[in-house]
Amino acid sequence: MRAAVLAAPGGPGGLVPGERPVPEPTGDQFLVRVSACGICGHDLLARKGSLAARPGQVLGHEIAGRVEAIGPEGDPAWLGRRVALVQRFPCGSCAECRAGHTNTCRTGPGFYGEDLSGGYAEFVLAGPLNAVALPDSVGDAEGAILSCALGTGLHALRRTRVAEGDVVLVTGAGGGVGVHTVRIAAALGARVIAVTSSAAKAQALRESGAHTVVPVSAGAQGVRAAAAGLGRPRGADAAIETTGAPTFALSLRSLAPRGRLAIVGNTDPKAVELRLGLVILKELDVSGSAHANRQELLEVVELVASGRVTPVQPREFPLEDIAAAHAAVESGVLIGRAVVRP
Ligand SMILES: [Zn+2]
Ligand SMILES: [Zn+2]
């Protein structure tokens, strides 16, 4: 099969066309013909060599496609179905999986592009534990990004217990996860303060449901002024941190007492300073949030199919143009996601 292979960690040119054997489904696994695969900040870090991916790896964990074959114990009802995949393929039987935390399973086939061959290729393996049927009303490119770009936001909003009427801060709001977290939070009835470094994205964020758009240069003071305007003089109820180190201090200082912070993104993998006095005196909850699980992907598919949330239409590239697609994502000018189509 055709694939884009990480030949050498570094710039976008390190991703080159290659050939790989078509994987063989075993047990109840599926062979999925990839129709689209999204590109996110995680892929950029993987390409640069900052994550677990090694030379020779096929990256890509944001996958939609069609089930083309099933393993000997597979359910034939899946054959021919269009599916979206959760980015981690769990085992289904470990303690984490049994408790419903399939996103932190470490004994299954694993994370696409790291533990198993990813979606920058014509085919991937999947199974009933990480596949969700896609209705015809949801296109391939949109379907590909549902788990990572939308499910991640829904998971983080759950981790921070965001409810209708809450004031929630979203940093990196112009990014793929950011803009969709704004849209989902607004659909859930929260009031959103969107923080972005790009003035050019302010209008699109307002159209996505952000109540207020604050430039990152305005700092925590700017966010708290916006929160005060929404009836929260002591700060926001929750913060979804999609960039990590660059805005971590801003997020922490923008929260009201008992505010909840979920860290979703880690665009700069360096350590940050945690002001313990602030966490103690305001009784803040600081939590991590790791992508999404299958139940959340099901909910996202329903939110999109019902029209309550509309994904930003991804920009599409042929698989052969993977380097250009990575460069476009890296430039930061795109709103939403880019996908490659094998
Ligand atoms: Zn992703
Ligand atoms: Zn497991």
PDB file of C-alpha atoms in Angstrom, residues 60-281:
ATOM      1  CA  GLY A  60      -1.362   9.834  11.629  1.00  0.00           C
ATOM      2  CA  HIS A  61      -3.966   9.140  14.351  1.00  0.00           C
ATOM      3  CA  GLU A  62      -7.042  11.089  13.126  1.00  0.00           C
ATOM      4  CA  ILE A  63      -8.642   8.540  10.863  1.00  0.00           C
ATOM      5  CA  ALA A  64     -11.871   7.988   8.929  1.00  0.00           C
ATOM      6  CA  GLY A  65     -12.406   5.274   6.359  1.00  0.00           C
ATOM      7  CA  ARG A  66     -14.413   2.267   5.288  1.00  0.00           C
ATOM      8  CA  VAL A  67     -14.239  -1.269   6.697  1.00  0.00           C
ATOM      9  CA  GLU A  68     -12.946  -3.384   3.842  1.00  0.00           C
ATOM     10  CA  ALA A  69     -12.200  -6.722   5.556  1.00  0.00           C
ATOM     11  CA  ILE A  70     -12.662  -8.299   8.981  1.00  0.00           C
ATOM     12  CA  GLY A  71     -10.695 -10.827  11.002  1.00  0.00           C
ATOM     13  CA  PRO A  72     -11.888 -14.448  11.450  1.00  0.00           C
ATOM     14  CA  GLU A  73     -13.861 -13.575  14.630  1.00  0.00           C
ATOM     15  CA  GLY A  74     -15.161 -10.211  13.338  1.00  0.00           C
ATOM     16  CA  ASP A  75     -18.815  -9.209  13.121  1.00  0.00           C
ATOM     17  CA  PRO A  76     -19.725  -9.144   9.390  1.00  0.00           C
ATOM     18  CA  ALA A  77     -22.197  -6.286  10.082  1.00  0.00           C
ATOM     19  CA  TRP A  78     -19.190  -3.906  10.079  1.00  0.00           C
ATOM     20  CA  LEU A  79     -18.153  -4.816   6.517  1.00  0.00           C
ATOM     21  CA  GLY A  80     -18.545  -1.868   4.160  1.00  0.00           C
ATOM     22  CA  ARG A  81     -19.392   0.614   6.942  1.00  0.00           C
ATOM     23  CA  ARG A  82     -17.929   4.100   6.976  1.00  0.00           C
ATOM     24  CA  VAL A  83     -16.201   4.623  10.306  1.00  0.00           C
ATOM     25  CA  ALA A  84     -14.346   7.203  12.389  1.00  0.00           C
ATOM     26  CA  LEU A  85     -11.653   5.877  14.716  1.00  0.00           C
ATOM     27  CA  VAL A  86     -10.566   6.809  18.227  1.00  0.00           C
ATOM     28  CA  GLN A  87      -6.848   7.632  18.121  1.00  0.00           C
ATOM     29  CA  ARG A  88      -5.972   4.935  20.677  1.00  0.00           C
ATOM     30  CA  PHE A  89      -6.940   1.313  19.959  1.00  0.00           C
ATOM     31  CA  PRO A  90      -7.464  -0.113  23.490  1.00  0.00           C
ATOM     32  CA  CYS A  91      -7.378  -3.734  24.717  1.00  0.00           C
ATOM     33  CA  GLY A  92     -10.855  -3.699  26.250  1.00  0.00           C
ATOM     34  CA  SER A  93      -9.919  -5.966  29.153  1.00  0.00           C
ATOM     35  CA  CYS A  94      -7.328  -4.258  31.414  1.00  0.00           C
ATOM     36  CA  ALA A  95      -8.334  -2.473  34.633  1.00  0.00           C
ATOM     37  CA  GLU A  96      -8.312   0.921  32.854  1.00  0.00           C
ATOM     38  CA  CYS A  97     -10.549  -0.337  30.050  1.00  0.00           C
ATOM     39  CA  ARG A  98     -12.938  -2.091  32.439  1.00  0.00           C
ATOM     40  CA  ALA A  99     -13.319   1.176  34.361  1.00  0.00           C
ATOM     41  CA  GLY A 100     -14.166   2.983  31.104  1.00  0.00           C
ATOM     42  CA  HIS A 101     -10.817   4.785  30.839  1.00  0.00           C
ATOM     43  CA  THR A 102      -9.820   3.312  27.484  1.00  0.00           C
ATOM     44  CA  ASN A 103      -7.877   6.513  26.738  1.00  0.00           C
ATOM     45  CA  THR A 104      -5.263   5.493  29.324  1.00  0.00           C
ATOM     46  CA  CYS A 105      -5.064   1.797  28.300  1.00  0.00           C
ATOM     47  CA  ARG A 106      -1.464   0.711  27.748  1.00  0.00           C
ATOM     48  CA  THR A 107      -1.923  -2.936  26.809  1.00  0.00           C
ATOM     49  CA  GLY A 108      -3.940  -2.748  23.564  1.00  0.00           C
ATOM     50  CA  PRO A 109      -2.612  -2.269  20.016  1.00  0.00           C
ATOM     51  CA  GLY A 110      -2.087   1.345  21.156  1.00  0.00           C
ATOM     52  CA  PHE A 111      -1.794   4.797  19.610  1.00  0.00           C
ATOM     53  CA  TYR A 112      -1.809   5.174  15.828  1.00  0.00           C
ATOM     54  CA  GLY A 113       1.462   6.457  14.437  1.00  0.00           C
ATOM     55  CA  GLU A 114       3.391   5.288  17.503  1.00  0.00           C
ATOM     56  CA  ASP A 115       2.439   1.789  18.634  1.00  0.00           C
ATOM     57  CA  LEU A 116       0.722   0.769  15.421  1.00  0.00           C
ATOM     58  CA  SER A 117       0.921   1.973  11.843  1.00  0.00           C
ATOM     59  CA  GLY A 118      -0.914   5.262  11.330  1.00  0.00           C
ATOM     60  CA  GLY A 119      -3.344   6.867   8.933  1.00  0.00           C
ATOM     61  CA  TYR A 120      -0.918   8.480   6.474  1.00  0.00           C
ATOM     62  CA  ALA A 121      -1.481   5.329   4.413  1.00  0.00           C
ATOM     63  CA  GLU A 122      -4.107   3.503   2.383  1.00  0.00           C
ATOM     64  CA  PHE A 123      -5.026   1.083   5.194  1.00  0.00           C
ATOM     65  CA  VAL A 124      -4.981   0.757   8.995  1.00  0.00           C
ATOM     66  CA  LEU A 125      -6.195  -1.847  11.471  1.00  0.00           C
ATOM     67  CA  ALA A 126      -9.060  -1.022  13.840  1.00  0.00           C
ATOM     68  CA  GLY A 127     -11.739  -2.856  15.799  1.00  0.00           C
ATOM     69  CA  PRO A 128     -15.116  -2.531  17.499  1.00  0.00           C
ATOM     70  CA  LEU A 129     -13.412  -1.014  20.568  1.00  0.00           C
ATOM     71  CA  ASN A 130     -12.262   2.106  18.697  1.00  0.00           C
ATOM     72  CA  ALA A 131     -14.519   2.412  15.631  1.00  0.00           C
ATOM     73  CA  VAL A 132     -17.777   4.351  15.414  1.00  0.00           C
ATOM     74  CA  ALA A 133     -20.104   4.222  12.413  1.00  0.00           C
ATOM     75  CA  LEU A 134     -20.306   7.519  10.505  1.00  0.00           C
ATOM     76  CA  PRO A 135     -23.679   8.688   9.174  1.00  0.00           C
ATOM     77  CA  ASP A 136     -23.756   9.663   5.478  1.00  0.00           C
ATOM     78  CA  SER A 137     -24.337  13.296   6.472  1.00  0.00           C
ATOM     79  CA  VAL A 138     -20.801  13.519   7.920  1.00  0.00           C
ATOM     80  CA  GLY A 139     -18.085  13.731   5.254  1.00  0.00           C
ATOM     81  CA  ASP A 140     -14.761  11.870   5.243  1.00  0.00           C
ATOM     82  CA  ALA A 141     -12.563  14.875   6.107  1.00  0.00           C
ATOM     83  CA  GLU A 142     -14.884  15.956   8.940  1.00  0.00           C
ATOM     84  CA  GLY A 143     -15.167  12.358  10.138  1.00  0.00           C
ATOM     85  CA  ALA A 144     -11.394  12.031  10.381  1.00  0.00           C
ATOM     86  CA  ILE A 145     -11.025  14.907  12.847  1.00  0.00           C
ATOM     87  CA  LEU A 146     -13.957  14.064  15.141  1.00  0.00           C
ATOM     88  CA  SER A 147     -12.043  12.070  17.725  1.00  0.00           C
ATOM     89  CA  CYS A 148      -8.941  14.239  18.108  1.00  0.00           C
ATOM     90  CA  ALA A 149     -10.083  17.766  17.261  1.00  0.00           C
ATOM     91  CA  LEU A 150     -13.586  17.510  18.790  1.00  0.00           C
ATOM     92  CA  GLY A 151     -13.540  14.518  21.156  1.00  0.00           C
ATOM     93  CA  THR A 152     -10.478  15.910  22.927  1.00  0.00           C
ATOM     94  CA  GLY A 153     -12.366  19.112  23.692  1.00  0.00           C
ATOM     95  CA  LEU A 154     -15.441  17.259  24.915  1.00  0.00           C
ATOM     96  CA  HIS A 155     -13.258  15.081  27.182  1.00  0.00           C
ATOM     97  CA  ALA A 156     -11.546  18.188  28.626  1.00  0.00           C
ATOM     98  CA  LEU A 157     -14.900  19.903  29.221  1.00  0.00           C
ATOM     99  CA  ARG A 158     -15.984  16.762  31.100  1.00  0.00           C
ATOM    100  CA  ARG A 159     -12.715  16.678  33.090  1.00  0.00           C
ATOM    101  CA  THR A 160     -13.449  20.255  34.209  1.00  0.00           C
ATOM    102  CA  ARG A 161     -17.171  19.565  34.804  1.00  0.00           C
ATOM    103  CA  VAL A 162     -18.210  22.500  32.603  1.00  0.00           C
ATOM    104  CA  ALA A 163     -21.959  23.030  32.796  1.00  0.00           C
ATOM    105  CA  GLU A 164     -24.484  25.381  31.211  1.00  0.00           C
ATOM    106  CA  GLY A 165     -23.860  28.986  32.248  1.00  0.00           C
ATOM    107  CA  ASP A 166     -20.229  28.449  33.281  1.00  0.00           C
ATOM    108  CA  VAL A 167     -17.590  30.889  32.076  1.00  0.00           C
ATOM    109  CA  VAL A 168     -14.843  28.850  30.404  1.00  0.00           C
ATOM    110  CA  LEU A 169     -11.525  30.064  29.072  1.00  0.00           C
ATOM    111  CA  VAL A 170     -10.056  28.322  26.011  1.00  0.00           C
ATOM    112  CA  THR A 171      -6.414  29.070  25.164  1.00  0.00           C
ATOM    113  CA  GLY A 172      -4.965  28.380  21.719  1.00  0.00           C
ATOM    114  CA  ALA A 173      -8.512  29.005  20.572  1.00  0.00           C
ATOM    115  CA  GLY A 174      -7.516  29.418  16.930  1.00  0.00           C
ATOM    116  CA  GLY A 175      -5.983  25.922  16.802  1.00  0.00           C
ATOM    117  CA  GLY A 176      -7.769  22.767  15.699  1.00  0.00           C
ATOM    118  CA  VAL A 177      -8.674  21.560  19.192  1.00  0.00           C
ATOM    119  CA  GLY A 178      -9.190  25.135  20.409  1.00  0.00           C
ATOM    120  CA  VAL A 179     -11.760  26.264  17.866  1.00  0.00           C
ATOM    121  CA  HIS A 180     -13.763  23.051  18.249  1.00  0.00           C
ATOM    122  CA  THR A 181     -13.645  23.269  22.050  1.00  0.00           C
ATOM    123  CA  VAL A 182     -15.098  26.777  21.686  1.00  0.00           C
ATOM    124  CA  ARG A 183     -17.882  25.376  19.488  1.00  0.00           C
ATOM    125  CA  ILE A 184     -18.680  22.425  21.779  1.00  0.00           C
ATOM    126  CA  ALA A 185     -18.588  24.533  24.960  1.00  0.00           C
ATOM    127  CA  ALA A 186     -20.951  27.061  23.360  1.00  0.00           C
ATOM    128  CA  ALA A 187     -23.265  24.223  22.252  1.00  0.00           C
ATOM    129  CA  LEU A 188     -23.313  22.954  25.864  1.00  0.00           C
ATOM    130  CA  GLY A 189     -24.467  26.400  26.999  1.00  0.00           C
ATOM    131  CA  ALA A 190     -21.185  27.648  28.493  1.00  0.00           C
ATOM    132  CA  ARG A 191     -19.984  31.202  27.902  1.00  0.00           C
ATOM    133  CA  VAL A 192     -16.574  31.134  26.275  1.00  0.00           C
ATOM    134  CA  ILE A 193     -13.608  33.471  26.562  1.00  0.00           C
ATOM    135  CA  ALA A 194     -11.307  32.601  23.647  1.00  0.00           C
ATOM    136  CA  VAL A 195      -7.617  33.471  23.972  1.00  0.00           C
ATOM    137  CA  THR A 196      -5.614  33.648  20.754  1.00  0.00           C
ATOM    138  CA  SER A 197      -2.297  35.047  19.551  1.00  0.00           C
ATOM    139  CA  SER A 198      -3.794  35.694  16.114  1.00  0.00           C
ATOM    140  CA  ALA A 199      -5.918  38.821  15.677  1.00  0.00           C
ATOM    141  CA  ALA A 200      -6.859  37.472  12.231  1.00  0.00           C
ATOM    142  CA  LYS A 201      -8.784  34.622  13.884  1.00  0.00           C
ATOM    143  CA  ALA A 202     -10.919  36.793  16.221  1.00  0.00           C
ATOM    144  CA  GLN A 203     -13.892  37.069  13.890  1.00  0.00           C
ATOM    145  CA  ALA A 204     -13.922  33.330  13.172  1.00  0.00           C
ATOM    146  CA  LEU A 205     -13.844  32.660  16.923  1.00  0.00           C
ATOM    147  CA  ARG A 206     -16.806  34.955  17.535  1.00  0.00           C
ATOM    148  CA  GLU A 207     -18.649  33.136  14.731  1.00  0.00           C
ATOM    149  CA  SER A 208     -17.731  29.867  16.492  1.00  0.00           C
ATOM    150  CA  GLY A 209     -19.635  30.980  19.587  1.00  0.00           C
ATOM    151  CA  ALA A 210     -16.964  32.727  21.665  1.00  0.00           C
ATOM    152  CA  HIS A 211     -18.577  35.405  23.827  1.00  0.00           C
ATOM    153  CA  THR A 212     -15.330  37.376  24.103  1.00  0.00           C
ATOM    154  CA  VAL A 213     -12.025  37.071  22.249  1.00  0.00           C
ATOM    155  CA  VAL A 214      -8.957  38.155  24.236  1.00  0.00           C
ATOM    156  CA  PRO A 215      -5.514  38.542  22.628  1.00  0.00           C
ATOM    157  CA  VAL A 216      -2.869  36.516  24.451  1.00  0.00           C
ATOM    158  CA  SER A 217      -0.925  39.782  24.918  1.00  0.00           C
ATOM    159  CA  ALA A 218      -3.702  41.036  27.261  1.00  0.00           C
ATOM    160  CA  GLY A 219      -2.643  38.352  29.769  1.00  0.00           C
ATOM    161  CA  ALA A 220      -4.579  37.126  32.790  1.00  0.00           C
ATOM    162  CA  GLN A 221      -5.677  40.693  33.477  1.00  0.00           C
ATOM    163  CA  GLY A 222      -7.449  40.786  30.105  1.00  0.00           C
ATOM    164  CA  VAL A 223      -9.131  37.441  30.725  1.00  0.00           C
ATOM    165  CA  ARG A 224     -10.274  38.467  34.198  1.00  0.00           C
ATOM    166  CA  ALA A 225     -11.724  41.693  32.838  1.00  0.00           C
ATOM    167  CA  ALA A 226     -13.644  39.626  30.280  1.00  0.00           C
ATOM    168  CA  ALA A 227     -14.814  37.230  33.024  1.00  0.00           C
ATOM    169  CA  ALA A 228     -15.948  40.202  35.140  1.00  0.00           C
ATOM    170  CA  GLY A 229     -18.004  41.351  32.169  1.00  0.00           C
ATOM    171  CA  LEU A 230     -19.739  37.958  32.290  1.00  0.00           C
ATOM    172  CA  GLY A 231     -20.553  38.219  36.001  1.00  0.00           C
ATOM    173  CA  ARG A 232     -17.397  36.493  37.318  1.00  0.00           C
ATOM    174  CA  PRO A 233     -15.395  39.252  39.041  1.00  0.00           C
ATOM    175  CA  ARG A 234     -12.954  36.704  40.547  1.00  0.00           C
ATOM    176  CA  GLY A 235     -12.201  34.896  37.309  1.00  0.00           C
ATOM    177  CA  ALA A 236     -13.338  32.089  35.024  1.00  0.00           C
ATOM    178  CA  ASP A 237     -14.977  28.878  36.282  1.00  0.00           C
ATOM    179  CA  ALA A 238     -12.808  26.656  34.102  1.00  0.00           C
ATOM    180  CA  ALA A 239      -9.929  26.803  31.659  1.00  0.00           C
ATOM    181  CA  ILE A 240      -9.077  24.455  28.809  1.00  0.00           C
ATOM    182  CA  GLU A 241      -5.362  24.804  28.150  1.00  0.00           C
ATOM    183  CA  THR A 242      -4.630  23.687  24.586  1.00  0.00           C
ATOM    184  CA  THR A 243      -1.175  25.218  24.161  1.00  0.00           C
ATOM    185  CA  GLY A 244       0.464  24.300  27.484  1.00  0.00           C
ATOM    186  CA  ALA A 245       3.647  26.084  28.515  1.00  0.00           C
ATOM    187  CA  PRO A 246       3.129  29.361  26.593  1.00  0.00           C
ATOM    188  CA  THR A 247      -0.194  30.165  28.325  1.00  0.00           C
ATOM    189  CA  PHE A 248      -0.167  27.978  31.458  1.00  0.00           C
ATOM    190  CA  ALA A 249       0.487  30.857  33.877  1.00  0.00           C
ATOM    191  CA  LEU A 250      -2.191  32.969  32.183  1.00  0.00           C
ATOM    192  CA  SER A 251      -4.755  30.169  32.574  1.00  0.00           C
ATOM    193  CA  LEU A 252      -3.937  29.549  36.219  1.00  0.00           C
ATOM    194  CA  ARG A 253      -4.146  33.237  37.122  1.00  0.00           C
ATOM    195  CA  SER A 254      -7.416  33.677  35.224  1.00  0.00           C
ATOM    196  CA  LEU A 255      -9.372  31.217  37.372  1.00  0.00           C
ATOM    197  CA  ALA A 256     -11.824  32.040  40.140  1.00  0.00           C
ATOM    198  CA  PRO A 257     -11.621  30.208  43.498  1.00  0.00           C
ATOM    199  CA  ARG A 258     -12.268  26.490  42.942  1.00  0.00           C
ATOM    200  CA  GLY A 259     -11.640  26.999  39.238  1.00  0.00           C
ATOM    201  CA  ARG A 260     -10.841  23.901  37.186  1.00  0.00           C
ATOM    202  CA  LEU A 261      -7.978  23.720  34.707  1.00  0.00           C
ATOM    203  CA  ALA A 262      -7.538  20.907  32.176  1.00  0.00           C
ATOM    204  CA  ILE A 263      -4.241  20.641  30.320  1.00  0.00           C
ATOM    205  CA  VAL A 264      -4.864  19.237  26.868  1.00  0.00           C
ATOM    206  CA  GLY A 265      -2.048  20.530  24.700  1.00  0.00           C
ATOM    207  CA  ASN A 266       1.686  20.575  25.108  1.00  0.00           C
ATOM    208  CA  THR A 267       2.977  22.502  22.111  1.00  0.00           C
ATOM    209  CA  ASP A 268       6.294  23.253  23.813  1.00  0.00           C
ATOM    210  CA  PRO A 269       7.376  20.199  25.789  1.00  0.00           C
ATOM    211  CA  LYS A 270       9.343  22.100  28.435  1.00  0.00           C
ATOM    212  CA  ALA A 271       8.488  22.164  32.156  1.00  0.00           C
ATOM    213  CA  VAL A 272       6.335  24.959  33.597  1.00  0.00           C
ATOM    214  CA  GLU A 273       6.346  26.652  36.982  1.00  0.00           C
ATOM    215  CA  LEU A 274       3.364  25.859  39.188  1.00  0.00           C
ATOM    216  CA  ARG A 275       2.571  28.617  41.688  1.00  0.00           C
ATOM    217  CA  LEU A 276       1.611  26.434  44.660  1.00  0.00           C
ATOM    218  CA  GLY A 277       0.390  29.367  46.756  1.00  0.00           C
ATOM    219  CA  LEU A 278      -2.106  30.250  44.052  1.00  0.00           C
ATOM    220  CA  VAL A 279      -3.338  26.652  43.771  1.00  0.00           C
ATOM    221  CA  ILE A 280      -3.715  26.348  47.558  1.00  0.00           C
ATOM    222  CA  LEU A 281      -5.316  29.687  48.334  1.00  0.00           C
TER     223      LEU A 281
END
